[in-house]
Each structure stands twice: as structure tokens, then as C-alpha cells.
Coordinates of C-alpha atoms in Angstrom, one line a residue:
M1 CA -11.8 30.5 4.8
I2 CA -15.2 28.7 4.6
K3 CA -13.5 25.7 3.0
K4 CA -11.0 25.4 5.9
T5 CA -13.9 25.7 8.4
V6 CA -15.7 22.8 6.7
I7 CA -12.6 20.7 6.7
S8 CA -12.0 21.5 10.4
I9 CA -15.5 20.4 11.3
Y10 CA -15.1 17.2 9.3
I11 CA -11.8 16.4 11.2
L12 CA -13.5 17.1 14.6
L13 CA -16.4 14.8 13.7
I14 CA -14.1 12.0 12.6
V15 CA -12.1 12.3 15.9
A16 CA -15.4 12.4 17.8
L17 CA -16.8 9.3 16.0
A18 CA -13.5 7.4 16.5
S19 CA -13.6 8.3 20.2
A20 CA -17.2 7.3 20.5
T21 CA -16.5 3.9 19.0
L22 CA -13.7 3.2 21.5
V23 CA -15.8 4.4 24.4
E24 CA -18.8 2.3 23.2
N25 CA -16.6 -0.8 23.2
I26 CA -15.4 -0.1 26.8
E27 CA -18.5 1.4 28.5
G28 CA -21.3 0.1 26.3
T29 CA -23.8 1.6 23.9
P30 CA -26.1 3.4 26.4
F31 CA -23.1 5.3 27.8
A32 CA -21.9 6.3 24.3
D33 CA -25.5 7.3 23.3
Q34 CA -25.7 9.6 26.4
Y35 CA -22.3 11.3 26.3
F36 CA -21.5 11.2 22.5
Y37 CA -24.2 10.4 20.0
G38 CA -27.0 12.1 21.9
S39 CA -25.0 14.9 23.5
W40 CA -25.6 18.6 22.6
W41 CA -22.1 19.2 21.4
F42 CA -22.2 16.2 19.0
I43 CA -25.5 17.4 17.5
L44 CA -24.0 21.0 17.3
L45 CA -21.1 19.6 15.3
W46 CA -23.4 18.1 12.8
A47 CA -25.6 21.2 12.6
L48 CA -22.4 23.4 11.9
L49 CA -21.4 20.9 9.2
I50 CA -24.8 21.3 7.5
I51 CA -24.8 25.1 7.7
T52 CA -21.2 25.6 6.6
G53 CA -21.6 22.8 3.9
L54 CA -24.6 24.5 2.4
F55 CA -22.9 27.9 2.4
Y56 CA -19.9 26.4 0.6
I57 CA -22.0 24.5 -1.9
F58 CA -24.1 27.5 -3.0
R59 CA -21.1 29.9 -3.0
H60 CA -18.5 27.8 -4.8
L61 CA -20.4 25.3 -7.0
S62 CA -22.0 26.6 -10.2
P63 CA -25.3 24.8 -10.9
A64 CA -24.7 25.0 -14.6
R65 CA -21.3 23.3 -14.5
H66 CA -21.5 21.1 -11.3
F67 CA -25.1 20.1 -11.1
S68 CA -24.4 16.4 -10.4
T69 CA -21.8 17.4 -7.7
L70 CA -24.3 19.9 -6.3
I71 CA -27.0 17.2 -6.0
L72 CA -24.5 14.8 -4.4
H73 CA -23.6 17.3 -1.7
L74 CA -27.2 18.3 -1.2
S75 CA -28.2 14.7 -0.7
M76 CA -25.7 14.4 2.1
V77 CA -27.2 17.5 3.8
I78 CA -30.8 16.1 3.4
I79 CA -29.7 12.8 4.9
L80 CA -28.2 14.7 7.9
I81 CA -31.4 16.8 8.2
G82 CA -33.5 13.6 8.2
A83 CA -31.3 12.2 11.0
M84 CA -31.7 15.4 12.9
L85 CA -35.5 15.3 12.6
T86 CA -35.6 11.7 13.7
H87 CA -33.5 12.5 16.7
T88 CA -35.6 15.5 17.8
L89 CA -39.1 14.6 16.8
A90 CA -39.3 10.8 16.7
F91 CA -40.0 8.5 19.7
R92 CA -39.4 4.8 20.4
G93 CA -41.0 2.9 23.2
M94 CA -42.5 -0.3 24.4
M95 CA -46.2 -1.2 24.9
Y96 CA -47.3 -4.1 27.0
L97 CA -50.5 -6.0 26.2
R98 CA -52.1 -8.6 28.3
G99 CA -55.6 -9.9 28.8
D100 CA -58.5 -7.9 27.4
Q101 CA -57.5 -4.5 28.9
S102 CA -56.9 -1.8 26.4
T103 CA -54.1 0.7 26.8
N104 CA -52.6 3.7 25.1
R105 CA -49.5 3.9 27.3
V106 CA -46.0 3.7 25.9
E107 CA -42.9 3.5 28.0
E108 CA -40.0 5.4 26.4
Q109 CA -36.4 4.9 27.6
K110 CA -34.5 8.2 27.8
E111 CA -30.8 8.6 27.2
D112 CA -30.1 8.6 30.9
G113 CA -31.8 5.2 31.3
T114 CA -35.0 6.5 33.0
L115 CA -38.5 5.6 31.6
E116 CA -41.0 8.2 30.5
S117 CA -44.6 7.4 29.8
L118 CA -46.3 8.6 26.7
N119 CA -49.9 8.3 25.6
L120 CA -51.0 7.5 22.1
P121 CA -54.1 9.2 20.6
F122 CA -55.8 5.8 20.4
S123 CA -55.9 2.6 22.5
V124 CA -54.7 -0.9 21.8
R125 CA -56.1 -4.2 23.0
L126 CA -54.6 -7.7 22.8
D127 CA -56.7 -10.4 21.0
H128 CA -54.3 -13.3 20.8
F129 CA -50.6 -14.2 20.9
N130 CA -49.2 -17.3 19.2
I131 CA -45.9 -19.0 18.4
T132 CA -45.4 -21.2 15.3
Y133 CA -42.6 -23.6 15.0
H134 CA -40.5 -25.0 12.1
K135 CA -42.0 -28.4 11.3
G136 CA -40.0 -31.2 12.7
T137 CA -38.2 -29.0 15.2
T138 CA -38.7 -27.1 18.5
A139 CA -37.3 -23.8 17.0
P140 CA -39.8 -21.0 16.7
S141 CA -40.4 -19.8 13.2
N142 CA -42.6 -16.9 14.0
F143 CA -44.2 -14.9 16.9
I144 CA -47.6 -13.4 16.1
T145 CA -49.6 -10.8 18.0
K146 CA -53.2 -10.1 17.0
F147 CA -54.7 -7.0 18.5
K148 CA -57.2 -4.2 17.9
I149 CA -56.8 -0.5 17.5
I150 CA -59.6 1.4 19.3
D151 CA -59.8 5.0 17.9
G152 CA -63.0 6.7 19.1
T153 CA -65.8 4.7 17.6
K154 CA -63.6 2.8 15.2
T155 CA -62.1 -0.6 15.9
I156 CA -59.4 -1.8 13.5
P157 CA -58.0 -5.3 13.6
A158 CA -54.2 -5.5 13.4
E159 CA -51.4 -8.1 13.4
V160 CA -47.7 -8.0 13.9
S161 CA -45.1 -10.8 13.7
M162 CA -41.3 -11.2 13.3
N163 CA -41.3 -10.1 9.7
H164 CA -44.4 -8.0 9.6
I165 CA -45.1 -4.5 11.0
F166 CA -48.4 -2.7 11.4
T167 CA -48.7 1.1 10.8
Y168 CA -51.6 3.3 12.0
R169 CA -51.6 7.1 12.0
G170 CA -47.8 7.2 11.5
V171 CA -47.2 4.9 14.4
R172 CA -45.3 1.6 13.6
F173 CA -45.9 -1.5 15.7
Y174 CA -43.2 -4.3 15.9
Q175 CA -43.2 -7.6 17.6
A176 CA -40.6 -7.3 20.5
S177 CA -41.1 -10.0 23.2
Y178 CA -43.7 -12.0 25.0
D179 CA -44.6 -13.6 28.3
T180 CA -43.5 -17.1 28.9
D181 CA -47.1 -18.3 29.4
N182 CA -48.0 -16.8 25.9
M183 CA -50.7 -14.7 27.5
G184 CA -48.9 -11.3 27.1
S185 CA -47.0 -9.5 24.4
Y186 CA -44.6 -6.6 24.2
L187 CA -44.8 -4.4 21.1
S188 CA -42.1 -2.0 20.1
I189 CA -43.6 1.4 19.1
N190 CA -41.9 3.8 16.7
R191 CA -43.2 7.1 15.5
D192 CA -41.1 9.2 13.1
P193 CA -43.4 11.6 11.2
Y194 CA -40.7 13.4 9.1
G195 CA -37.3 12.0 9.6
I196 CA -37.7 8.7 7.6
T197 CA -39.3 10.5 4.6
V198 CA -36.6 13.2 4.5
T199 CA -33.8 10.6 4.9
Y200 CA -35.2 8.4 2.0
I201 CA -35.4 11.5 -0.2
G202 CA -31.7 12.1 0.6
Y203 CA -30.7 8.6 -0.2
A204 CA -32.7 8.7 -3.5
L205 CA -30.9 11.9 -4.5
L206 CA -27.6 10.3 -3.5
F207 CA -28.3 7.3 -5.7
V208 CA -29.2 9.5 -8.7
S209 CA -26.2 11.8 -8.3
L210 CA -23.7 8.9 -8.1
F211 CA -25.0 7.4 -11.3
W212 CA -25.0 10.8 -12.9
L213 CA -21.4 11.2 -11.9
L214 CA -20.5 7.9 -13.4
L215 CA -22.3 8.5 -16.7
D216 CA -21.6 12.2 -17.2
P217 CA -19.1 12.4 -20.1
K218 CA -17.8 15.7 -18.7
G219 CA -17.6 14.4 -15.2
T220 CA -14.5 13.8 -13.1
F221 CA -14.8 10.0 -13.3
R222 CA -15.0 9.8 -17.1
Q223 CA -12.3 12.4 -17.5
L224 CA -9.9 10.4 -15.4
L225 CA -10.5 7.3 -17.5
H226 CA -9.5 9.2 -20.6
K227 CA -6.1 9.9 -19.1
V228 CA -3.4 7.6 -20.4
S229 CA -1.6 7.4 -17.0
V230 CA -4.7 6.2 -15.3
R231 CA -5.5 3.6 -17.9
N232 CA -1.9 2.3 -17.7
G233 CA -2.1 2.2 -14.0
L234 CA -5.3 0.1 -14.0
L235 CA -3.7 -2.2 -16.6
T236 CA -0.6 -2.7 -14.5
L237 CA -2.7 -3.3 -11.4
A238 CA -4.8 -6.0 -13.3
L239 CA -1.6 -7.7 -14.4
L240 CA -0.2 -7.7 -10.9
I241 CA -3.2 -9.1 -9.1
G242 CA -4.4 -11.4 -12.0
P243 CA -2.1 -14.4 -11.1
F244 CA -3.5 -14.3 -7.5
C245 CA -7.1 -14.3 -8.7
F246 CA -6.7 -17.4 -10.8
Q247 CA -5.1 -20.3 -9.0
P248 CA -6.1 -23.6 -10.6
S249 CA -3.9 -25.9 -8.5
R250 CA -5.6 -28.2 -6.1
A251 CA -3.7 -30.2 -3.5
A252 CA -6.5 -32.2 -2.0
T253 CA -9.0 -34.6 -3.7
V254 CA -12.2 -32.9 -4.6
I255 CA -15.7 -34.3 -5.1
P256 CA -17.1 -33.7 -8.7
Q257 CA -19.3 -30.6 -8.8
E258 CA -22.4 -32.4 -10.1
T259 CA -22.2 -35.0 -7.3
A260 CA -21.7 -32.3 -4.7
K261 CA -24.7 -30.4 -6.1
K262 CA -26.9 -33.5 -5.5
F263 CA -25.4 -33.6 -1.9
G264 CA -26.3 -30.0 -1.4
R265 CA -29.9 -30.7 -2.4
L266 CA -30.4 -33.0 0.5
F267 CA -32.2 -31.6 3.6
I268 CA -30.5 -31.1 7.0
N269 CA -31.8 -30.0 10.4
Y270 CA -29.5 -27.0 10.7
D271 CA -29.9 -24.5 13.5
N272 CA -33.3 -26.1 14.3
R273 CA -34.6 -25.5 10.8
I274 CA -35.0 -27.9 8.0
C275 CA -33.3 -26.5 4.9
P276 CA -31.2 -27.6 1.9
L277 CA -27.7 -28.8 2.9
Q278 CA -26.4 -26.2 0.5
T279 CA -27.3 -23.5 3.1
F280 CA -25.1 -25.2 5.8
A281 CA -22.3 -25.6 3.2
L282 CA -22.3 -21.9 2.4
D283 CA -22.3 -21.0 6.1
F284 CA -19.5 -23.5 6.8
T285 CA -17.3 -22.2 4.0
N286 CA -17.9 -18.6 4.7
K287 CA -17.3 -19.0 8.4
L288 CA -14.0 -20.8 8.0
H289 CA -12.6 -19.3 4.8
N290 CA -14.5 -16.0 4.8
S291 CA -15.7 -16.8 1.2
R292 CA -18.6 -18.6 -0.4
S293 CA -16.2 -20.8 -2.4
Y294 CA -12.6 -22.1 -2.3
K295 CA -10.1 -22.3 -5.2
G296 CA -13.0 -22.3 -7.7
M297 CA -14.9 -25.1 -5.8
T298 CA -18.5 -24.7 -4.7
A299 CA -19.4 -24.7 -1.0
E300 CA -21.0 -28.2 -1.5
Q301 CA -17.8 -29.5 -3.0
V302 CA -15.8 -28.2 0.0
V303 CA -18.1 -29.7 2.6
M304 CA -18.4 -33.1 0.9
S305 CA -14.7 -33.2 0.3
W306 CA -14.0 -32.4 4.0
I307 CA -16.2 -35.4 4.9
F308 CA -14.8 -38.0 2.6
Y309 CA -11.2 -36.9 2.2
S310 CA -10.6 -35.5 5.6
S311 CA -6.9 -36.5 5.9
E312 CA -6.0 -34.6 2.7
W313 CA -8.2 -31.6 3.6
N314 CA -6.6 -31.3 7.0
Q315 CA -3.5 -30.1 5.1
E316 CA -5.4 -27.5 3.1
P317 CA -4.8 -23.8 4.0
F318 CA -8.5 -23.3 4.4
I319 CA -9.0 -21.6 7.8
R320 CA -8.6 -17.9 7.6
I321 CA -7.0 -16.3 10.7
K322 CA -8.0 -12.6 10.9
N323 CA -6.4 -11.8 14.2
R324 CA -2.8 -10.6 13.7
E325 CA -1.9 -11.2 17.4
I326 CA -2.8 -14.9 17.0
R327 CA -0.7 -15.2 13.8
R328 CA 2.2 -13.5 15.5
R329 CA 2.2 -15.4 18.8
F330 CA 1.7 -18.8 17.2
N331 CA 3.7 -18.1 14.0
L332 CA 0.7 -19.0 11.8
P333 CA -0.1 -17.8 8.2
E334 CA -3.2 -15.9 7.4
Y335 CA -4.7 -19.1 5.9
A336 CA -3.8 -22.1 8.0
N337 CA -4.6 -25.8 7.8
V338 CA -5.9 -28.0 10.7
N339 CA -2.5 -29.6 11.2
D340 CA -0.9 -26.2 11.9
F341 CA -2.7 -26.1 15.2
F342 CA -1.1 -29.3 16.5
R343 CA 2.6 -29.3 17.3
D344 CA 4.5 -32.1 19.1
G345 CA 1.2 -33.6 20.0
N346 CA -0.1 -30.5 21.7
Y347 CA -3.1 -28.3 20.7
I348 CA -1.5 -24.8 20.5
L349 CA -4.8 -23.0 21.3
G350 CA -5.4 -25.1 24.4
P351 CA -3.8 -22.9 27.1
S352 CA -5.4 -19.8 25.7
I353 CA -8.9 -21.4 25.7
Q354 CA -8.4 -22.5 29.3
E355 CA -7.3 -18.9 30.3
Y356 CA -10.5 -17.6 28.6
A357 CA -12.6 -20.0 30.6
Q358 CA -10.8 -18.7 33.8
G359 CA -11.8 -15.1 33.1
K360 CA -9.3 -13.6 30.6
T361 CA -11.8 -12.2 28.1
D362 CA -9.7 -9.7 26.2
G363 CA -9.6 -9.5 22.4
F364 CA -6.8 -12.0 21.9
H365 CA -8.4 -14.7 24.1
K366 CA -11.8 -14.1 22.6
A367 CA -10.3 -14.5 19.1
C368 CA -8.6 -17.7 20.2
T369 CA -12.0 -19.0 21.4
D370 CA -13.7 -18.1 18.1
L371 CA -10.9 -19.8 16.2
D372 CA -11.3 -22.9 18.4
G373 CA -15.0 -22.9 17.5
K374 CA -14.1 -23.1 13.8
L375 CA -11.8 -26.1 14.4
Q376 CA -14.6 -27.7 16.5
L377 CA -17.0 -27.3 13.6
I378 CA -14.6 -29.2 11.3
M379 CA -14.3 -32.0 13.8
E380 CA -18.1 -32.2 14.2
L381 CA -18.4 -32.4 10.4
Q382 CA -15.8 -35.1 10.0
Q383 CA -17.3 -37.1 12.8
G384 CA -20.8 -36.7 11.3
N385 CA -22.3 -35.3 14.4
I386 CA -23.5 -32.2 12.7
L387 CA -25.0 -34.0 9.7
T388 CA -28.6 -34.4 10.9
I389 CA -30.0 -35.5 7.6
F390 CA -32.1 -38.6 8.6
P391 CA -35.7 -38.0 9.5
S392 CA -37.8 -40.5 11.4
E393 CA -41.4 -40.2 12.5
E394 CA -41.8 -41.0 16.2
Y395 CA -44.9 -40.7 18.3
G396 CA -46.5 -38.4 15.7
Q397 CA -43.5 -36.1 15.5
V398 CA -40.6 -36.1 13.0
V399 CA -37.1 -36.3 14.6
W400 CA -33.9 -35.8 12.6
Y401 CA -30.8 -37.9 13.3
S402 CA -27.1 -37.7 12.4
P403 CA -25.2 -40.9 11.4
I404 CA -23.8 -41.2 14.9
S405 CA -26.9 -40.2 16.9
K406 CA -28.4 -42.5 19.5
L407 CA -31.5 -43.8 17.8
D408 CA -34.9 -44.2 19.4
T409 CA -36.1 -47.8 19.8
C410 CA -39.0 -47.1 17.5
V411 CA -36.7 -46.6 14.5
S412 CA -37.1 -49.7 12.3
K413 CA -34.2 -52.1 11.7
K414 CA -34.2 -51.2 8.0
N415 CA -33.9 -47.5 8.7
R416 CA -31.3 -48.1 11.4
C417 CA -29.2 -49.9 8.8
F418 CA -29.7 -47.1 6.3
I419 CA -28.7 -44.4 8.8
R420 CA -25.6 -46.2 10.0
E421 CA -24.3 -47.5 6.7
L422 CA -25.0 -44.5 4.3
F423 CA -21.7 -42.6 4.8
P424 CA -19.4 -45.7 4.9
L425 CA -21.1 -46.9 1.6
L426 CA -20.6 -43.5 0.0
S427 CA -17.0 -43.5 1.1
L428 CA -16.4 -46.9 -0.4
Q429 CA -17.9 -45.9 -3.7
L430 CA -15.9 -42.7 -3.9
K431 CA -12.6 -44.6 -3.2
Q432 CA -13.5 -46.9 -6.1
K433 CA -14.3 -43.8 -8.2
R434 CA -17.8 -45.1 -8.9
I435 CA -19.4 -41.7 -9.2
R436 CA -22.6 -42.9 -11.0
S437 CA -23.2 -45.2 -8.0
V438 CA -22.6 -42.3 -5.6
N439 CA -25.1 -40.1 -7.5
H440 CA -27.7 -42.9 -7.4
I441 CA -27.2 -43.3 -3.6
L442 CA -27.7 -39.6 -3.1
D443 CA -30.9 -39.7 -5.2
K444 CA -32.2 -42.5 -3.0
T445 CA -31.3 -40.6 0.1
L446 CA -33.4 -37.6 -1.0
K447 CA -36.3 -39.9 -1.6
Y448 CA -35.8 -41.4 1.9
Q449 CA -35.9 -37.9 3.3
E450 CA -39.1 -37.0 1.4
S451 CA -40.8 -40.2 2.5
H452 CA -39.9 -40.0 6.2
G453 CA -39.6 -36.2 6.7
K454 CA -43.2 -35.7 5.6
S455 CA -44.6 -32.3 6.8
S456 CA -41.2 -31.2 8.2
I457 CA -39.8 -31.0 4.6
P458 CA -40.2 -27.5 3.1
N459 CA -42.4 -27.4 0.0
H460 CA -41.0 -27.0 -3.5
T461 CA -41.6 -23.3 -3.7
Q462 CA -39.8 -22.8 -0.3
V463 CA -36.8 -24.9 -1.4
Q464 CA -36.5 -23.1 -4.8
A465 CA -36.7 -19.7 -3.0
E466 CA -33.9 -20.7 -0.6
L467 CA -31.7 -22.0 -3.4
I468 CA -32.2 -18.8 -5.3
Y469 CA -31.4 -16.8 -2.2
N470 CA -28.2 -18.9 -1.7
C471 CA -27.1 -18.1 -5.2
I472 CA -27.1 -14.3 -4.7
P473 CA -24.2 -13.0 -2.6
F474 CA -26.3 -10.4 -0.8
T475 CA -23.5 -9.6 1.7
T476 CA -21.0 -8.8 -1.1
I477 CA -23.6 -6.8 -3.0
L478 CA -24.5 -4.7 0.0
A479 CA -20.9 -4.2 0.9
M480 CA -20.1 -3.0 -2.6
T481 CA -23.2 -0.8 -2.6
N482 CA -22.3 0.8 0.7
L483 CA -18.7 1.4 -0.5
T484 CA -20.0 3.0 -3.6
L485 CA -22.4 5.2 -1.7
G486 CA -19.7 6.0 0.8
H487 CA -17.5 7.4 -1.9

């Protein structure tokens, strides 16, 4: 009876979560928070699941025989209890600091949208707010608020920024926003005295129990691997999917990997930040193909090949189309090439893009617009507009140009020639298969960047850190971790 009750509550929660997701997409997050996630009946369902789950665990699971399973289920319960403590005891709000006036007032937004004032047991006073920018760009790199905590007779200096929080007496301060005149700052305040600690304990137990289940020779996972039918099934699956995992054929011409690696070490002004071109290449490949590589090629090979062998790569099935409705309406494969979008001289997405601009913002038209953005990115790459790799110091400031940018009059004739002729020269050398010459030109380009980019160029440590970061597929690792934890 208790098992059926637990299963019934699970089913109700799944239905409630699915309904909440649909409502959130239609009515927005505040509405879903008020009528679903923060409602009394939703909290009651979770509470019933905890109570019935605990009862079932202690009644039907023997600690001697199922200790790892017991810890696994208990970790889930502890995580839920932590979430409950956060919901009931924690508060989040906003504190506004301006001038030299101290305040202890925090504005908390309730689930119904109203504001409620809370008072901290200490006061806060603004000292200074500052914005720093990426060198050579107008893009902010950090927002920094310096302030003081006034607690009785004590005065404690404090600082928060985009990537740094400050904690005092269990209260966390985060940088949230600022006044346009840089004279005022908004701090996000978060106090959760018990929920976070309890939740972390639950996740630690979950991590330990999952490894225990994998390593336990008497556990279910290891027992399954000993079964001949399971081993044979895994072998059959490997044989079936193996041919799809290894496809050595390449239709289009590809830049050699070592040359592409040199290209990826050049710097580019990408999203108003000076970074290795490899970063842009990874984003380009992932955005269009939903992968960090393509047919065994690195992202740098992909981007450089798109630039110099564009006619061949326009026929590569490189662009992944996730939306099934687009594939059905336009009779497109899951992986399409650029030429697939042009039929009888017409751009097949054109009418849908126009309808989106006129107000049709449903899922299909939005997906068409997103897909159009991917094609535009390819066009910008092939035209060179996005390749802002040429720095020039002008009036005491470094400006980065693409090969087709309108150059300022202060750019020297020699540098103008270098900017305009680099890509045609590389293209000529590649057509003549003079790879050593191409490598030499890329080395000279890097020296040109370092000479003219000056302080806008990241230092060696920053570059190496970004290259290491680029080598680690954090998204994939996190996805696999979450899937493992979810099971």
C-alpha cells in the first residue's frame, strides 16, 4: 500500500511539473511561481513525498543489505528538505546604495509581485562604484562596488563584483545593477541560514552513494554486467552504432590541422572581447553543428576551411536543424548545407522571416529566425566582416578592424596594405599548396597583432588559461554528470 502511495505522489508531481512548465512558457515565470512552484498544494505534494518516502525506506530497505541504496534515497530526501528550508526560511531582496547615506533596508519581492521591506541587523554604506572595460574595446569586463558594513562600533570594508560575492553574518551580497551616472549601485541580498548547507550535504551523500552503487560488487549495476544477455546486448549496440561514430570520408577540402592551430592562436575582437580566435571557432562550430568538431576536424580547421574553400563547404551538411516542423515544411534533412536553403534562386526561409518581423512570433517562426541567424553568421565569415583581427592604435586607443572594415585615415599605408591583402595572399598560397608559406604568414600576423594591439592583447597567462578552458568540454561534462546524478 505504501509503495503505491509513493508512486501515486511521484506521478502527481510529474504531471504538476509538466503543467507548470507549459504554463510558465505561456504566462511567464512569476505566474508559475505564484500558482505552481510557490503554492501550498505544490509544497504539500513534496512534503508528502518526503514523509511517505522515508516511511517506505525504513520499512522495506535493510541497512545491512541495501546500505548504498538507503543512502541514495536518503540523499534525495535531504535535498528536498534543504529546498524546503530555503523556501520557508531564506529571503532574497535588493539593496540600493547611493551617496554616503548608510541603510539597512532590503526590498524583497513577494510571489504576488508586491514589495516588502526588511531590515538587516547592520547597515551598509557605499564607498565607490566603478566599471572596468576590456582593453581595446568598449565592453565592460567588470562592475565593482566598494562599500562598508557598519555593525555597532565595527566598520568592515567590503567589495562585490560580477564574479565575487561578499558574505557577512550569513548574508550574501551580489552585484546586481547600477545607476547610469555610476553614482549608485544595486546589490542583491541573499540569506539562507540552513537550506544551502542541508542541500549540499544531500548532494554529497548522493555523490557518494552513486559511486558506491557503481563499485559495489554485490550491487545491482555490477550484477547486471555479469549477465551474459546484458553483455551481448551492449556488444550488439556497439557494433550497430560503431560505423556511425567513425566516418573518415571528407567531401570538402580541409586546412591542415597544424596550420589551423596557428590560425586559432591569432587574436580576434569577438563579442567586444579580445580573445584567441579558437574561442570564436568553437562557438561557431557548436552553434551551427551542435558539436565542438566536425568529422574529426577541429573547430579551427572548420572555420579556416569555410573561409578559404567556401564553395566546397557550402555543400557540406554542416548546419543542424533541430526543429522538426522546419524540416517537414521545407523538406530538409537534420543536417543541411547552405545550398539547401536556396531553390530556384529563392531563399526558402525568406517569407517566414518576413512574417516573423510582421508579428508572427510562434515557435516555428522563431526557429526560422534562429536558423537564418546561423546562415547569416556563415555569410559574415565568408565575407570577412566578422574577422576583426587587425589592431591599430588611434588617438591613444587600440581599434580592431576586419579585412573589409572602413579604415581610419590615421592607419598607415603599410598597415592598410597588410589588412587588405592578408586574406587574398593566404588564399593564393593555399591554392598553390604552399603550406609552409601559409604558416610563415600566420606567424607574422601574430607578431603584427602583438606589436599593434599592445595593452589590449591578453597576457600569456590569460591566453593559456583560455586555451586550457577551451580544451575542456565543460558543457558535455556537466550534462553527463547531471544525467548520472539524475539516474
